Amino acid sequence: MKSTGRHGFQELKAKDLSADTLVWIHFGKQFDEGYGAIQIVILDNPGKYFFEPVRLDIPRLMRKLGDTSDLRQIEVVDLEDFLSSAEQ
């Protein structure tokens, strides 16, 4: 699992690339300002797309991967509503 704040850059290391699934949570402005969308990116088989450690952000990740069923993205606009709906 990876997470990032406002700037959104992360380094995918060898252990990340060898994982079955990579989950990246980009909190954006939530950390600093308490509001804003949260992006959740789920990538199956990251080692299939990256062969060595790399530093990137989510837009670069999306451009590199293109259209693949190994990639899913969820955007949470209101964290409180999202968490309360998960409880039901």
mmCIF file of C-alpha atoms in Angstrom, residues 1-86:
data_model
loop_
_atom_site.group_PDB
_atom_site.id
_atom_site.type_symbol
_atom_site.label_atom_id
_atom_site.label_comp_id
_atom_site.label_asym_id
_atom_site.label_seq_id
_atom_site.Cartn_x
_atom_site.Cartn_y
_atom_site.Cartn_z
ATOM 1 C CA MET A 1 0.000 0.000 0.000
ATOM 2 C CA LYS A 2 1.190 3.480 -0.854
ATOM 3 C CA SER A 3 -0.274 6.824 0.125
ATOM 4 C CA THR A 4 0.428 10.406 -0.808
ATOM 5 C CA GLY A 5 -0.657 13.877 0.206
ATOM 6 C CA ARG A 6 -0.995 17.076 -1.767
ATOM 7 C CA HIS A 7 2.020 16.675 -4.094
ATOM 8 C CA GLY A 8 1.245 13.063 -4.929
ATOM 9 C CA PHE A 9 4.678 11.700 -5.852
ATOM 10 C CA GLN A 10 5.580 8.210 -4.702
ATOM 11 C CA GLU A 11 8.430 5.811 -5.342
ATOM 12 C CA LEU A 12 7.463 2.312 -6.349
ATOM 13 C CA LYS A 13 10.227 0.106 -4.975
ATOM 14 C CA ALA A 14 11.158 -3.499 -5.747
ATOM 15 C CA LYS A 15 8.871 -4.859 -2.994
ATOM 16 C CA ASP A 16 5.937 -2.865 -4.431
ATOM 17 C CA LEU A 17 6.599 -4.204 -7.907
ATOM 18 C CA SER A 18 6.708 -7.799 -6.676
ATOM 19 C CA ALA A 19 3.303 -7.501 -4.967
ATOM 20 C CA ASP A 20 0.207 -9.167 -6.404
ATOM 21 C CA THR A 21 -1.716 -5.912 -6.046
ATOM 22 C CA LEU A 22 -0.671 -2.338 -5.348
ATOM 23 C CA VAL A 23 -3.147 -0.017 -3.609
ATOM 24 C CA TRP A 24 -2.294 3.680 -3.806
ATOM 25 C CA ILE A 25 -4.373 6.168 -1.818
ATOM 26 C CA HIS A 26 -3.876 9.802 -2.781
ATOM 27 C CA PHE A 27 -5.333 11.980 -0.036
ATOM 28 C CA GLY A 28 -4.775 15.259 -1.866
ATOM 29 C CA LYS A 29 -5.906 18.234 0.235
ATOM 30 C CA GLN A 30 -7.518 16.054 2.922
ATOM 31 C CA PHE A 31 -4.337 16.046 5.067
ATOM 32 C CA ASP A 32 -3.693 19.784 4.968
ATOM 33 C CA GLU A 33 -7.123 21.335 4.573
ATOM 34 C CA GLY A 34 -9.597 18.639 5.608
ATOM 35 C CA TYR A 35 -11.495 18.556 2.316
ATOM 36 C CA GLY A 36 -11.084 17.464 -1.284
ATOM 37 C CA ALA A 37 -11.358 14.258 -3.250
ATOM 38 C CA ILE A 38 -9.417 11.127 -2.371
ATOM 39 C CA GLN A 39 -8.224 8.911 -5.232
ATOM 40 C CA ILE A 40 -7.740 5.202 -4.751
ATOM 41 C CA VAL A 41 -5.833 3.396 -7.484
ATOM 42 C CA ILE A 42 -5.638 -0.387 -7.487
ATOM 43 C CA LEU A 43 -3.133 -2.043 -9.804
ATOM 44 C CA ASP A 44 -2.898 -5.807 -10.161
ATOM 45 C CA ASN A 45 0.474 -7.242 -11.179
ATOM 46 C CA PRO A 46 2.511 -4.010 -10.954
ATOM 47 C CA GLY A 47 5.690 -5.897 -11.950
ATOM 48 C CA LYS A 48 4.087 -6.561 -15.320
ATOM 49 C CA TYR A 49 4.273 -2.822 -16.091
ATOM 50 C CA PHE A 50 7.348 -1.623 -14.183
ATOM 51 C CA PHE A 51 10.618 -3.557 -14.196
ATOM 52 C CA GLU A 52 12.637 -1.366 -11.862
ATOM 53 C CA PRO A 53 11.877 1.166 -9.124
ATOM 54 C CA VAL A 54 10.325 4.366 -10.392
ATOM 55 C CA ARG A 55 9.185 7.711 -8.941
ATOM 56 C CA LEU A 56 5.900 9.000 -10.332
ATOM 57 C CA ASP A 57 2.498 10.451 -9.568
ATOM 58 C CA ILE A 58 -0.938 9.039 -10.410
ATOM 59 C CA PRO A 59 -1.391 10.924 -13.727
ATOM 60 C CA ARG A 60 1.965 9.570 -14.961
ATOM 61 C CA LEU A 61 1.022 6.091 -13.750
ATOM 62 C CA MET A 62 -2.261 6.273 -15.666
ATOM 63 C CA ARG A 63 -0.541 7.480 -18.870
ATOM 64 C CA LYS A 64 2.094 4.746 -18.638
ATOM 65 C CA LEU A 65 -0.472 1.968 -18.153
ATOM 66 C CA GLY A 66 -3.094 3.121 -20.631
ATOM 67 C CA ASP A 67 -6.236 1.017 -20.905
ATOM 68 C CA THR A 68 -5.831 -2.190 -18.906
ATOM 69 C CA SER A 69 -8.182 -4.314 -16.839
ATOM 70 C CA ASP A 70 -5.411 -4.555 -14.205
ATOM 71 C CA LEU A 71 -6.079 -0.944 -13.209
ATOM 72 C CA ARG A 72 -9.058 0.346 -11.246
ATOM 73 C CA GLN A 73 -9.652 3.805 -9.858
ATOM 74 C CA ILE A 74 -12.092 5.019 -7.229
ATOM 75 C CA GLU A 75 -12.657 8.654 -6.339
ATOM 76 C CA VAL A 76 -14.133 9.497 -2.960
ATOM 77 C CA VAL A 77 -15.503 13.021 -2.817
ATOM 78 C CA ASP A 78 -16.902 12.931 0.721
ATOM 79 C CA LEU A 79 -14.952 10.670 3.066
ATOM 80 C CA GLU A 80 -17.546 10.768 5.831
ATOM 81 C CA ASP A 81 -20.366 9.669 3.483
ATOM 82 C CA PHE A 82 -18.123 6.978 1.982
ATOM 83 C CA LEU A 83 -17.247 5.531 5.390
ATOM 84 C CA SER A 84 -20.814 5.648 6.670
ATOM 85 C CA SER A 85 -22.124 3.865 3.558
ATOM 86 C CA ALA A 86 -19.532 1.116 4.087
#
